[in-house]
Coordinates of C-alpha atoms and ligand atoms in Angstrom, one line a residue:
Q201 CA 8.7 -54.8 -44.3
R202 CA 12.0 -54.9 -42.6
Q203 CA 11.1 -51.6 -41.1
K204 CA 7.8 -52.6 -39.8
N205 CA 9.2 -55.7 -37.9
M206 CA 12.0 -53.7 -36.2
R207 CA 11.8 -52.8 -32.4
N208 CA 14.3 -50.5 -30.8
F209 CA 14.3 -50.6 -27.0
S210 CA 16.5 -50.0 -23.8
I211 CA 16.3 -51.5 -20.8
I212 CA 16.3 -48.8 -17.9
A213 CA 16.5 -49.4 -14.3
H214 CA 17.8 -48.2 -10.8
I215 CA 21.2 -50.0 -10.3
D216 CA 20.8 -53.5 -9.0
H217 CA 17.4 -54.0 -9.9
G218 CA 18.1 -56.5 -12.4
K219 CA 18.8 -54.8 -15.8
S220 CA 22.1 -56.7 -16.9
T221 CA 20.3 -60.0 -15.6
L222 CA 17.7 -59.3 -17.9
A223 CA 19.3 -58.5 -20.8
D224 CA 21.3 -61.7 -20.7
R225 CA 18.0 -63.6 -20.2
I226 CA 17.0 -62.0 -23.5
L227 CA 19.8 -62.8 -25.3
Q228 CA 19.3 -66.7 -24.1
M229 CA 15.7 -66.8 -25.1
T230 CA 16.2 -65.2 -28.3
R231 CA 19.2 -67.8 -29.1
T232 CA 21.5 -64.7 -29.7
V233 CA 23.9 -66.5 -27.6
A234 CA 23.3 -70.2 -27.3
D235 CA 22.8 -71.4 -23.9
R236 CA 26.2 -73.2 -23.5
D237 CA 28.1 -70.5 -24.8
M238 CA 26.5 -67.7 -22.6
Q239 CA 29.5 -67.7 -20.2
E240 CA 32.2 -68.3 -22.6
Q241 CA 31.3 -66.0 -25.3
L242 CA 30.9 -63.1 -23.3
L243 CA 34.1 -63.7 -21.5
D244 CA 35.9 -64.4 -24.9
S245 CA 34.9 -61.0 -26.2
M246 CA 36.0 -59.4 -23.1
D247 CA 39.5 -60.7 -23.2
L248 CA 39.6 -59.5 -26.9
E249 CA 38.5 -55.9 -26.0
R250 CA 40.9 -56.1 -22.8
E251 CA 43.9 -56.8 -25.2
R252 CA 43.0 -54.4 -27.7
G253 CA 42.3 -51.9 -24.9
I254 CA 38.5 -50.8 -25.8
T255 CA 35.9 -50.6 -23.6
I256 CA 34.6 -53.4 -21.8
K257 CA 31.0 -52.8 -22.6
L258 CA 28.2 -54.4 -24.6
N259 CA 26.4 -51.6 -26.3
T260 CA 23.8 -52.8 -28.4
V261 CA 22.5 -56.2 -29.5
E262 CA 20.6 -57.1 -32.7
L263 CA 18.3 -60.1 -32.2
N264 CA 15.8 -61.9 -34.0
Y265 CA 12.6 -63.1 -32.1
I266 CA 9.8 -65.1 -33.6
A267 CA 6.8 -63.9 -32.3
K268 CA 3.4 -65.8 -31.1
N269 CA 1.9 -64.5 -34.4
G270 CA 4.4 -66.2 -36.4
E271 CA 6.2 -63.3 -37.8
T272 CA 10.0 -62.7 -37.2
Y273 CA 11.0 -59.2 -35.6
T274 CA 14.4 -57.6 -35.4
F275 CA 15.1 -55.9 -32.0
H276 CA 17.8 -53.7 -31.1
L277 CA 18.7 -53.7 -27.3
I278 CA 20.5 -50.7 -26.9
D279 CA 22.7 -50.4 -23.4
T280 CA 22.7 -47.4 -21.3
P281 CA 25.3 -46.4 -18.8
G282 CA 24.0 -46.9 -15.0
H283 CA 25.5 -43.9 -13.3
V284 CA 24.3 -40.2 -12.8
D285 CA 28.0 -39.0 -14.2
F286 CA 26.7 -40.3 -17.5
T287 CA 23.1 -39.0 -17.7
Y288 CA 23.9 -37.2 -21.0
E289 CA 25.0 -40.3 -22.6
V290 CA 21.8 -42.4 -21.4
S291 CA 19.6 -39.7 -23.0
R292 CA 21.2 -40.3 -26.1
S293 CA 21.0 -43.6 -26.1
L294 CA 17.4 -43.3 -25.5
A295 CA 17.3 -41.0 -28.4
A296 CA 18.1 -43.9 -30.5
C297 CA 15.1 -46.0 -29.4
E298 CA 11.2 -45.8 -29.5
G299 CA 10.5 -47.9 -26.2
A300 CA 12.0 -48.5 -22.9
V301 CA 11.6 -51.6 -20.6
L302 CA 11.5 -50.2 -17.1
V303 CA 12.6 -52.6 -14.4
V304 CA 11.7 -52.1 -11.0
D305 CA 12.5 -54.4 -8.2
A306 CA 9.7 -56.2 -6.5
A307 CA 11.4 -55.9 -3.1
Q308 CA 12.6 -52.5 -3.4
G309 CA 10.2 -50.7 -5.4
I310 CA 11.0 -47.4 -7.2
E311 CA 14.2 -45.5 -6.3
A312 CA 15.9 -42.1 -7.2
Q313 CA 17.4 -43.4 -10.6
T314 CA 14.1 -45.3 -11.5
L315 CA 12.3 -42.0 -11.7
A316 CA 15.2 -40.0 -13.3
N317 CA 15.6 -42.4 -16.0
V318 CA 11.8 -42.4 -16.6
Y319 CA 11.8 -38.8 -17.3
L320 CA 14.7 -39.2 -19.4
A321 CA 12.6 -41.8 -21.3
L322 CA 9.4 -39.4 -21.5
D323 CA 11.4 -36.6 -22.6
N324 CA 12.5 -38.7 -25.9
E325 CA 8.9 -39.7 -26.1
L326 CA 9.4 -43.8 -25.4
E327 CA 7.0 -46.2 -24.9
I328 CA 7.4 -47.3 -21.4
L329 CA 6.9 -51.2 -20.5
P330 CA 7.1 -51.7 -16.7
V331 CA 8.3 -54.9 -15.4
I332 CA 8.4 -56.0 -11.9
N333 CA 11.4 -58.0 -11.3
K334 CA 12.9 -60.3 -8.6
I335 CA 9.1 -61.8 -7.8
D336 CA 11.0 -64.9 -6.7
L337 CA 12.2 -63.0 -3.9
P338 CA 10.9 -63.7 -0.4
A339 CA 10.5 -60.0 0.2
A340 CA 8.8 -59.4 -3.0
D341 CA 5.7 -57.3 -3.1
P342 CA 4.7 -56.7 -6.5
E343 CA 1.3 -55.4 -6.0
R344 CA 2.8 -52.5 -3.6
V345 CA 5.3 -51.6 -6.5
R346 CA 2.6 -51.8 -9.3
K347 CA 0.9 -49.4 -6.9
E348 CA 4.1 -47.1 -6.8
I349 CA 4.6 -47.2 -10.6
E350 CA 1.0 -46.0 -10.9
D351 CA 0.8 -43.5 -8.2
I352 CA 4.5 -42.1 -8.5
I353 CA 5.2 -42.6 -12.0
G354 CA 1.6 -42.3 -13.3
L355 CA 2.1 -44.9 -15.5
D356 CA -0.6 -47.3 -16.3
A357 CA 0.9 -51.0 -14.7
S358 CA -2.1 -53.1 -15.1
E359 CA -0.3 -55.3 -17.7
A360 CA 3.2 -54.7 -16.0
V361 CA 4.9 -58.4 -16.2
L362 CA 5.9 -59.7 -13.4
A363 CA 9.1 -61.5 -13.8
S364 CA 12.3 -63.1 -12.5
A365 CA 15.2 -62.5 -14.6
K366 CA 17.2 -64.6 -12.2
I367 CA 14.9 -67.8 -12.7
G368 CA 13.7 -67.0 -16.2
L369 CA 10.2 -66.1 -15.4
G370 CA 8.2 -63.7 -17.6
I371 CA 10.6 -63.1 -20.2
E372 CA 8.5 -64.3 -23.4
D373 CA 5.7 -61.9 -21.8
I374 CA 8.4 -59.2 -22.1
L375 CA 9.3 -59.8 -25.7
E376 CA 5.6 -60.0 -26.6
Q377 CA 4.7 -56.9 -25.1
I378 CA 7.9 -55.4 -27.3
V379 CA 6.4 -56.4 -30.1
E380 CA 3.0 -55.5 -29.5
K381 CA 3.1 -52.1 -27.5
I382 CA 6.8 -50.6 -28.8
P383 CA 6.2 -48.9 -32.2
A384 CA 8.4 -49.6 -35.2
P385 CA 10.8 -46.8 -36.1
D386 CA 9.5 -44.2 -38.5
G387 CA 11.8 -42.3 -40.9
D388 CA 12.3 -42.5 -44.6
L389 CA 14.2 -44.8 -46.5
D390 CA 14.5 -42.2 -49.5
A391 CA 15.3 -39.5 -47.4
P392 CA 19.0 -37.9 -47.2
L393 CA 21.0 -40.1 -44.6
K394 CA 20.5 -38.9 -41.0
A395 CA 22.2 -41.2 -38.2
L396 CA 22.3 -40.2 -34.5
I397 CA 25.8 -41.1 -32.8
F398 CA 25.1 -42.3 -29.5
D399 CA 28.1 -44.0 -28.2
S400 CA 31.5 -44.4 -29.4
A401 CA 34.4 -46.4 -28.5
Y402 CA 38.2 -46.5 -29.4
D403 CA 39.8 -49.6 -31.3
S404 CA 43.2 -49.3 -32.2
Y405 CA 42.8 -51.0 -35.1
R406 CA 40.0 -49.6 -36.8
G407 CA 39.9 -46.2 -34.8
V408 CA 37.0 -44.6 -33.4
V409 CA 33.9 -47.1 -33.8
L410 CA 30.7 -45.3 -33.9
N411 CA 27.4 -46.5 -32.2
V412 CA 24.5 -44.9 -34.5
R413 CA 21.0 -45.4 -35.0
I414 CA 19.8 -44.5 -38.8
M415 CA 17.0 -41.9 -38.7
D416 CA 16.5 -41.5 -42.4
G417 CA 18.5 -43.0 -45.4
I418 CA 21.0 -45.8 -45.9
I419 CA 24.9 -45.6 -45.3
K420 CA 27.1 -48.1 -46.8
P421 CA 31.3 -48.6 -47.0
G422 CA 32.6 -46.2 -49.4
D423 CA 30.2 -43.4 -48.8
T424 CA 31.8 -40.3 -47.8
M425 CA 30.0 -39.0 -44.4
K426 CA 29.8 -35.9 -42.9
L427 CA 29.3 -34.9 -39.5
M428 CA 26.9 -32.2 -39.0
N429 CA 28.3 -30.5 -36.1
T430 CA 31.8 -30.6 -36.6
N431 CA 31.7 -30.4 -40.4
K432 CA 34.2 -33.0 -40.7
T433 CA 34.3 -35.6 -43.5
F434 CA 35.4 -39.3 -43.6
E435 CA 35.1 -42.2 -45.7
V436 CA 32.9 -44.9 -44.4
A437 CA 35.1 -48.0 -44.1
E438 CA 33.0 -50.5 -42.4
V439 CA 29.3 -50.9 -41.1
G440 CA 27.6 -53.7 -39.5
V441 CA 25.7 -54.6 -36.0
F442 CA 26.6 -56.3 -32.9
S443 CA 24.9 -59.4 -32.1
P444 CA 26.9 -59.4 -29.5
K445 CA 30.0 -59.7 -31.6
P446 CA 30.5 -57.2 -34.4
I447 CA 28.9 -58.6 -38.1
K448 CA 29.7 -56.7 -40.9
R449 CA 27.0 -55.9 -43.0
D450 CA 26.8 -54.3 -46.5
F451 CA 24.5 -51.5 -45.4
L452 CA 22.8 -49.8 -42.7
M453 CA 19.0 -48.5 -43.3
V454 CA 16.6 -46.4 -41.5
G455 CA 15.5 -47.8 -38.2
D456 CA 19.1 -49.9 -38.1
V457 CA 21.1 -49.6 -35.1
G458 CA 24.6 -50.7 -35.4
Y459 CA 28.2 -49.3 -36.2
V460 CA 30.1 -47.4 -38.5
T461 CA 33.9 -47.1 -38.6
A462 CA 35.6 -44.6 -40.9
N463 CA 39.4 -44.5 -39.6
I464 CA 38.5 -41.8 -37.2
K465 CA 41.3 -40.9 -34.9
T466 CA 39.8 -39.6 -31.9
V467 CA 36.6 -39.7 -30.2
Q468 CA 36.7 -35.5 -30.1
D469 CA 36.4 -35.8 -34.0
A470 CA 32.7 -37.6 -33.8
R471 CA 31.2 -36.7 -30.7
V472 CA 28.0 -38.8 -29.1
G473 CA 25.0 -36.4 -30.0
D474 CA 26.3 -35.7 -33.5
T475 CA 24.4 -36.4 -36.8
I476 CA 26.0 -38.3 -39.5
T477 CA 24.8 -37.2 -43.1
L478 CA 26.3 -37.8 -46.6
A479 CA 28.8 -35.3 -48.0
N480 CA 27.2 -35.5 -51.3
N481 CA 23.8 -35.5 -50.3
P482 CA 23.4 -34.1 -46.8
A483 CA 20.4 -33.5 -44.8
P484 CA 19.0 -30.0 -44.3
E485 CA 19.3 -30.0 -40.6
S486 CA 21.0 -32.3 -37.8
L487 CA 19.4 -34.2 -35.0
P488 CA 18.4 -32.1 -32.0
G489 CA 20.4 -32.3 -28.8
Y490 CA 24.2 -32.1 -29.7
R491 CA 25.9 -31.0 -26.7
K492 CA 29.6 -30.8 -25.9
M493 CA 30.3 -32.3 -22.3
N494 CA 31.5 -30.1 -20.0
P495 CA 33.5 -31.2 -17.3
M496 CA 32.1 -30.6 -13.5
V497 CA 34.8 -31.7 -11.3
Y498 CA 38.7 -31.1 -11.8
C499 CA 41.6 -32.4 -9.8
G500 CA 45.2 -32.0 -10.5
M501 CA 47.5 -35.3 -11.2
Y502 CA 51.0 -35.3 -10.4
P503 CA 53.5 -38.2 -11.2
V504 CA 55.2 -39.5 -7.8
D505 CA 58.0 -39.7 -9.7
S506 CA 58.7 -36.4 -11.6
S507 CA 60.7 -37.5 -14.5
R508 CA 57.8 -39.7 -15.5
F509 CA 55.7 -36.2 -16.4
T510 CA 56.2 -37.0 -20.2
D511 CA 54.7 -40.7 -19.6
L512 CA 51.8 -39.0 -17.7
R513 CA 51.0 -36.9 -21.0
E514 CA 51.1 -39.9 -23.1
A515 CA 49.2 -41.8 -21.2
L516 CA 46.4 -38.8 -21.1
E517 CA 46.7 -38.5 -24.7
K518 CA 46.0 -41.9 -25.2
L519 CA 43.0 -42.0 -22.9
E520 CA 41.5 -38.8 -24.2
L521 CA 41.3 -41.0 -27.8
N522 CA 38.4 -42.7 -26.3
D523 CA 36.8 -40.6 -23.6
A524 CA 35.3 -37.3 -25.2
A525 CA 34.8 -36.0 -21.9
L526 CA 38.1 -36.1 -20.4
Q527 CA 40.0 -32.8 -20.5
F528 CA 43.6 -31.8 -19.5
E529 CA 46.1 -29.3 -19.4
A530 CA 49.7 -29.2 -17.9
E531 CA 50.0 -27.2 -14.6
T532 CA 52.7 -26.7 -12.3
S533 CA 52.5 -26.8 -8.6
Q534 CA 55.2 -25.3 -6.4
A535 CA 54.7 -28.4 -4.0
L536 CA 54.2 -31.1 -6.5
G537 CA 56.0 -30.1 -9.6
F538 CA 55.0 -30.8 -13.2
G539 CA 51.6 -32.1 -13.7
F540 CA 48.0 -31.8 -15.3
R541 CA 44.6 -30.0 -14.3
C542 CA 42.1 -32.8 -15.5
G543 CA 38.4 -32.3 -15.8
F544 CA 35.8 -35.0 -15.3
L545 CA 32.1 -35.5 -15.4
G546 CA 32.1 -36.6 -11.8
L547 CA 34.0 -38.2 -9.0
L548 CA 33.1 -41.6 -10.6
H549 CA 34.5 -40.8 -14.1
M550 CA 37.7 -39.2 -11.9
D551 CA 38.0 -42.6 -10.2
V552 CA 37.8 -44.7 -13.4
V553 CA 40.4 -42.5 -15.1
Q554 CA 42.9 -42.3 -12.1
E555 CA 42.4 -46.2 -12.0
R556 CA 43.2 -46.7 -15.6
L557 CA 46.3 -44.6 -15.7
E558 CA 47.9 -46.5 -12.7
R559 CA 46.8 -49.8 -14.0
E560 CA 47.2 -49.6 -17.8
F561 CA 50.0 -47.1 -18.0
N562 CA 52.0 -48.3 -14.6
L563 CA 51.9 -44.6 -13.5
D564 CA 51.9 -43.9 -9.6
L565 CA 50.1 -40.9 -9.2
I566 CA 49.5 -38.1 -6.5
T567 CA 45.8 -36.7 -7.2
T568 CA 44.7 -33.4 -5.4
A569 CA 41.3 -32.8 -3.9
P570 CA 38.6 -32.5 -6.4
S571 CA 37.2 -28.9 -7.1
V572 CA 34.4 -27.5 -8.8
I573 CA 34.7 -24.6 -11.3
Y574 CA 34.0 -21.4 -9.6
H575 CA 33.0 -17.9 -11.2
V576 CA 34.8 -15.3 -9.7
N577 CA 33.4 -11.7 -9.8
L578 CA 36.4 -9.3 -9.8
T579 CA 36.3 -5.6 -8.4
N580 CA 37.4 -4.6 -12.0
Q581 CA 34.0 -6.0 -13.5
T582 CA 35.5 -8.8 -14.9
Q583 CA 34.8 -12.6 -14.5
L584 CA 37.4 -15.3 -14.0
V585 CA 36.7 -19.1 -14.1
V586 CA 38.9 -20.8 -11.4
S587 CA 38.9 -24.6 -11.4
N588 CA 42.0 -25.0 -9.1
P589 CA 41.9 -23.5 -5.6
A590 CA 45.5 -22.2 -6.2
D591 CA 44.4 -20.1 -8.5
M592 CA 42.1 -18.1 -6.4
P593 CA 42.8 -14.3 -6.4
E594 CA 43.7 -12.2 -3.5
P595 CA 40.5 -11.4 -1.4
G596 CA 41.1 -7.9 -2.1
V597 CA 40.5 -7.8 -5.9
I598 CA 37.2 -10.4 -5.2
E599 CA 33.6 -8.7 -5.9
S600 CA 32.0 -12.0 -4.9
I601 CA 32.4 -15.9 -5.7
E602 CA 29.6 -17.9 -7.4
E603 CA 29.7 -21.8 -7.2
P604 CA 27.3 -24.4 -8.8
Y605 CA 24.3 -25.6 -7.3
V606 CA 22.4 -28.6 -8.0
K607 CA 18.8 -30.0 -7.4
A608 CA 18.9 -33.1 -5.2
N609 CA 16.2 -35.9 -5.2
I610 CA 16.6 -37.9 -2.4
M611 CA 14.4 -40.9 -1.9
V612 CA 14.0 -42.7 1.8
P613 CA 11.6 -44.3 3.8
N614 CA 9.7 -42.1 6.3
D615 CA 11.6 -43.2 9.3
Y616 CA 14.9 -41.2 7.7
V617 CA 13.5 -38.1 6.5
G618 CA 14.9 -36.3 10.0
T619 CA 18.3 -37.6 9.0
V620 CA 18.3 -36.8 5.6
M621 CA 17.3 -33.2 6.4
E622 CA 20.0 -32.9 8.9
I623 CA 22.8 -33.8 6.7
S624 CA 21.5 -32.0 3.7
Q625 CA 21.2 -28.8 6.1
H626 CA 24.5 -29.3 7.4
K627 CA 25.7 -29.4 3.6
R628 CA 24.5 -25.8 3.4
G629 CA 21.1 -27.4 1.3
N630 CA 17.9 -25.3 0.8
F631 CA 14.9 -27.2 1.5
I632 CA 12.5 -27.1 -1.4
A633 CA 10.0 -29.9 -0.9
L634 CA 9.0 -32.9 0.8
D635 CA 6.9 -35.2 -1.6
Y636 CA 5.0 -38.3 0.0
L637 CA 5.3 -41.1 -2.6
D638 CA 3.2 -43.4 -0.6
N639 CA 2.9 -44.6 3.0
N640 CA 6.4 -45.4 3.9
R641 CA 8.3 -43.4 1.2
V642 CA 9.7 -39.8 0.6
N643 CA 11.1 -37.5 -2.0
V644 CA 13.2 -35.2 0.0
V645 CA 14.3 -32.1 -2.6
Y646 CA 16.8 -29.9 -1.7
E647 CA 19.1 -27.1 -3.6
I648 CA 22.8 -27.9 -2.7
P649 CA 26.0 -26.7 -3.5
L650 CA 27.7 -29.4 -6.1
S651 CA 30.9 -29.0 -3.9
E652 CA 29.2 -30.4 -1.0
I653 CA 27.9 -33.2 -3.0
V654 CA 31.3 -34.1 -4.7
Y655 CA 32.6 -34.3 -1.0
D656 CA 31.0 -36.9 1.0
F657 CA 27.5 -36.3 0.9
F658 CA 26.4 -39.8 -0.9
D659 CA 28.5 -41.8 1.6
K660 CA 26.8 -40.0 4.4
L661 CA 23.7 -40.5 3.1
K662 CA 24.2 -44.1 2.4
S663 CA 25.8 -44.6 5.8
S664 CA 23.0 -43.0 7.9
T665 CA 20.1 -44.6 6.2
K666 CA 21.1 -48.1 6.3
G667 CA 21.6 -47.7 2.8
Y668 CA 18.0 -46.7 1.9
A669 CA 18.6 -43.7 0.4
S670 CA 18.9 -43.2 -3.3
L671 CA 20.2 -39.8 -4.7
D672 CA 19.8 -38.2 -8.1
Y673 CA 20.8 -34.6 -9.1
E674 CA 21.1 -32.3 -11.7
M675 CA 22.6 -28.7 -12.1
I676 CA 20.8 -26.0 -11.7
G677 CA 23.2 -23.0 -12.3
Y678 CA 25.4 -20.7 -10.4
R679 CA 24.9 -18.8 -7.2
V680 CA 26.8 -16.3 -5.1
S681 CA 28.1 -18.0 -1.8
R682 CA 30.6 -16.3 1.0
L683 CA 33.6 -18.4 0.2
A684 CA 37.1 -18.2 0.7
K685 CA 40.4 -19.9 -0.3
M686 CA 42.1 -21.8 3.0
D687 CA 45.8 -22.4 2.6
I688 CA 47.5 -25.2 4.3
L689 CA 51.2 -24.1 5.8
L690 CA 53.7 -27.0 6.6
N691 CA 56.9 -26.1 8.3
G692 CA 55.9 -22.2 7.5
E693 CA 55.6 -22.8 3.6
N694 CA 52.2 -22.8 1.9
V695 CA 51.5 -25.9 0.2
D696 CA 49.5 -24.7 -3.1
A697 CA 48.5 -28.3 -3.6
L698 CA 46.7 -28.6 -0.4
S699 CA 44.8 -25.2 -0.8
F700 CA 40.8 -25.5 -0.8
I701 CA 37.7 -23.5 -1.1
V702 CA 35.3 -23.3 2.0
H703 CA 32.3 -21.5 3.0
N704 CA 32.8 -18.9 5.8
D705 CA 30.7 -20.4 8.3
F706 CA 32.7 -23.8 7.9
S707 CA 36.3 -21.9 7.7
Y708 CA 37.2 -22.4 11.4
N709 CA 35.8 -26.0 11.9
R710 CA 37.0 -27.2 8.7
G711 CA 40.6 -25.3 9.6
K712 CA 40.8 -26.9 12.7
A713 CA 39.7 -30.6 11.7
I714 CA 42.2 -30.3 8.5
V715 CA 45.1 -29.7 10.5
E716 CA 44.5 -32.4 13.2
K717 CA 43.6 -34.7 10.1
L718 CA 47.2 -33.8 8.6
R719 CA 48.8 -34.2 12.1
S720 CA 47.7 -37.7 11.9
I721 CA 48.9 -38.8 8.2
I722 CA 51.8 -36.7 7.7
P723 CA 54.7 -39.1 9.0
R724 CA 57.2 -37.8 11.7
Q725 CA 60.6 -36.3 10.8
Q726 CA 63.7 -35.7 12.9
F727 CA 62.3 -32.4 13.5
E728 CA 59.2 -30.9 14.4
I729 CA 56.5 -29.6 11.9
P730 CA 54.3 -26.8 12.7
I731 CA 51.1 -26.9 10.5
Q732 CA 48.7 -24.0 9.8
A733 CA 45.4 -23.4 8.5
A734 CA 45.0 -19.7 7.3
I735 CA 42.8 -17.8 5.1
G736 CA 44.7 -14.8 3.5
S737 CA 47.1 -13.6 6.4
K738 CA 44.9 -14.7 9.2
I739 CA 45.6 -18.0 10.9
L740 CA 42.8 -19.8 11.8
S741 CA 44.2 -23.2 13.3
R742 CA 47.6 -24.6 14.4
S743 CA 49.2 -27.8 15.3
T744 CA 52.4 -29.5 15.4
I745 CA 53.8 -32.8 14.5
K746 CA 56.1 -33.8 16.8
A747 CA 59.7 -34.9 16.1
L748 CA 60.8 -38.6 16.1
R749 CA 61.6 -40.4 19.0
K750 CA 64.8 -42.5 18.4
D751 CA 64.7 -46.2 17.6
V752 CA 60.9 -46.8 18.1
T753 CA 60.8 -49.7 15.7
A754 CA 64.2 -51.3 17.2
K755 CA 62.4 -51.2 20.5
L756 CA 58.9 -52.4 19.4
Y757 CA 59.8 -54.9 16.9
G758 CA 63.5 -55.8 17.8
G759 CA 62.7 -59.5 18.9
D760 CA 60.7 -60.4 15.8
V761 CA 62.7 -60.3 12.6
T762 CA 59.9 -61.4 10.3
R763 CA 57.4 -58.9 11.8
R764 CA 60.1 -56.0 11.3
Q765 CA 60.6 -56.7 7.8
K766 CA 56.9 -56.9 7.1
L767 CA 56.7 -53.4 8.4
L768 CA 59.7 -52.2 6.6
K769 CA 58.1 -53.8 3.1
K770 CA 54.9 -52.0 4.3
Q771 CA 56.3 -48.7 4.6
K772 CA 58.1 -49.3 1.1
A773 CA 55.1 -49.8 -0.4
G774 CA 53.5 -46.6 1.2
K775 CA 56.4 -44.9 0.2
K776 CA 55.4 -44.8 -3.5
R777 CA 52.5 -42.7 -2.8
M778 CA 54.4 -39.8 -1.0
K779 CA 55.6 -36.6 -2.1
Q780 CA 58.4 -34.8 -0.8
V781 CA 57.5 -31.0 -0.6
G782 CA 60.4 -29.0 0.8
S783 CA 61.6 -31.0 3.8
V784 CA 58.4 -32.8 4.7
E785 CA 56.8 -36.0 3.0
I786 CA 53.2 -35.7 2.2
P787 CA 51.3 -39.0 1.7
Q788 CA 48.4 -39.1 -0.9
E789 CA 45.9 -39.3 1.6
A790 CA 46.8 -36.1 2.9
F791 CA 45.6 -34.2 -0.3
M792 CA 42.0 -35.8 0.1
S793 CA 41.5 -35.4 3.5
V794 CA 39.7 -32.3 2.9
L795 CA 37.0 -34.8 1.5
K796 CA 36.7 -36.5 4.8
I797 CA 35.9 -34.0 7.2
D798 CA 32.8 -32.1 8.4
Ligands
LIG875 P1 23.9 -52.4 -12.4 O1 24.5 -53.3 -13.6 O2 25.0 -52.6 -11.3 O3 23.3 -51.2 -12.8 O4 22.7 -53.5 -11.8 P2 21.8 -54.2 -12.8 O5 20.5 -53.5 -12.6 O6 22.2 -54.4 -14.2 O7 21.3 -55.5 -12.0 P3 22.0 -56.9 -12.2 O8 21.3 -57.4 -13.5 O9 23.4 -56.9 -12.2 O10 21.3 -57.6 -10.9 C1 21.7 -57.1 -9.5 C2 21.6 -58.5 -8.6 O11 20.2 -58.8 -8.6 C3 22.6 -59.4 -9.3 O12 23.0 -60.2 -8.1 C4 21.5 -60.5 -9.6 O13 21.6 -61.9 -9.4 C5 20.0 -60.2 -8.9 N1 19.1 -60.5 -9.8 C6 18.5 -60.1 -11.0 N2 17.4 -60.1 -11.4 C7 17.0 -61.0 -10.2 C8 15.9 -61.8 -9.8 O14 14.8 -62.0 -10.8 N3 15.6 -62.2 -8.7 C9 16.6 -62.3 -7.8 N4 16.4 -63.0 -6.5 N5 17.7 -61.6 -8.0 C10 17.9 -61.0 -9.2

């Protein structure tokens, strides 16, 4: 009976279409969180999470809804991460559901991530309930959006709920549709335990907290559980649900979505996507789709103060406990000293990690420009995997270099198609298709090297389309490209941490631009500093940082003491993010400057 009245679903949406606001409304409406506690309670648990240093995220909520038919239903609302870096996790979260509420902004219509999420939901064979949100907006055009949903996605939208999460319109209709249209979970209570891990977080008291969906069977404290892909066993310490605070339960049974703790020390031991079963009564096979997450982007991280290398190692080890996708290994740079080469799922992931290292561990870091992973085919018929441009072998032994490509879907209003194509072409994209979604919107499809996307592609796209373009991409594999390593020499010395990989067609222009850029951001010294960009022994561009003239500040700021002090203070603050390389001081920006040039 309990199983028959369960409904497990996610809310999926393009960024800012109102997913979180709708989730909040649903919590209020079902009295999971009392109106007056709404704000308070959420903030409380956030503080707690902060103190304990676990993820600040509402993962799943169990809530009870009394439907119009008089019956009580148990809903599990499963949150999904919003960013394309974390698509894999979205897909795992959806695998824990039978249905998805698809939120589309009534003014914006369908965007790239709307489609990407719909495809993921379809892959998982979910029932999709379209909701047209923000109908309170003056610019709302629900009928146009309804038509888009039918024409572009091919879903029947005749019963799509018109809602405003902001003013609380249509929420009950959504809940009723969840009851009527989303199927109850199937699965067998008497079969051996099969539970999908779709998310995990690290808690310093309880170890790893696994978010699970029970597909078959039952799990309770004291059971010896086994992870089917890693073959590790643990004794279950606690099971429960989030509502939204954790509530202990005696067991979790088929259809339930909740948490399991078992004194697991690192998230690597129990990865997202793995299947839990019982050691003494194992399921014959694991659930499909277990995949180790592999980093797509690498960069070097170095402490500004070299004596803090050990602190950085400890910080990374701590972060690794709750971030299964983070990878790192020690490396040395002639220029920067001892540090780590770190791998990330994407640039957002990289930013988050850097920010956490600096804020939570009080470290000042120099990070080098992000690089993708290259496959280098050598003349001796072997292949080298290179994630640090400085490790690229000499041109003489290289047969060819392959780089990762992605298929990019870019959605824009008609007027910007030309602009988008120009940018994509300029980023070495191969045009694939132009799909008209309706009278006014187009999906432009390109195959583009991942390295170009990693650079400033999205920023460019946004700024040249007044923010209208939305982007989604997926890896499609490796292709041979005409690439080479560009070295930067300061004062005649090769600074390994500034090396980057460049396409032959752009080498001259990029070399020139980067030399100019470095000239403007590296502070002057008492002596002249020549800057050169070179491929192999061939110098492509050169420039010089002029020597300081004497007493510039004295003349400019001599009269105004406070102003001068301010300047000195500012310089001091800026100093923190500088690295002395030989006789030259290089600021953090210099390492990122390769990202900001054409
Ligand atoms: P991310 O968390 O960034 O993925 O966005 P989201 O999809 O969760 O959107 P969120 O709920 O944060 O809403 C984005 C913005 O839209 C917020 O400023 C909301 O206040 C606003 N918003 C959400 N629903 C409505 C609505 O029904 N009407 C109006 N006018 N604004 C809304």
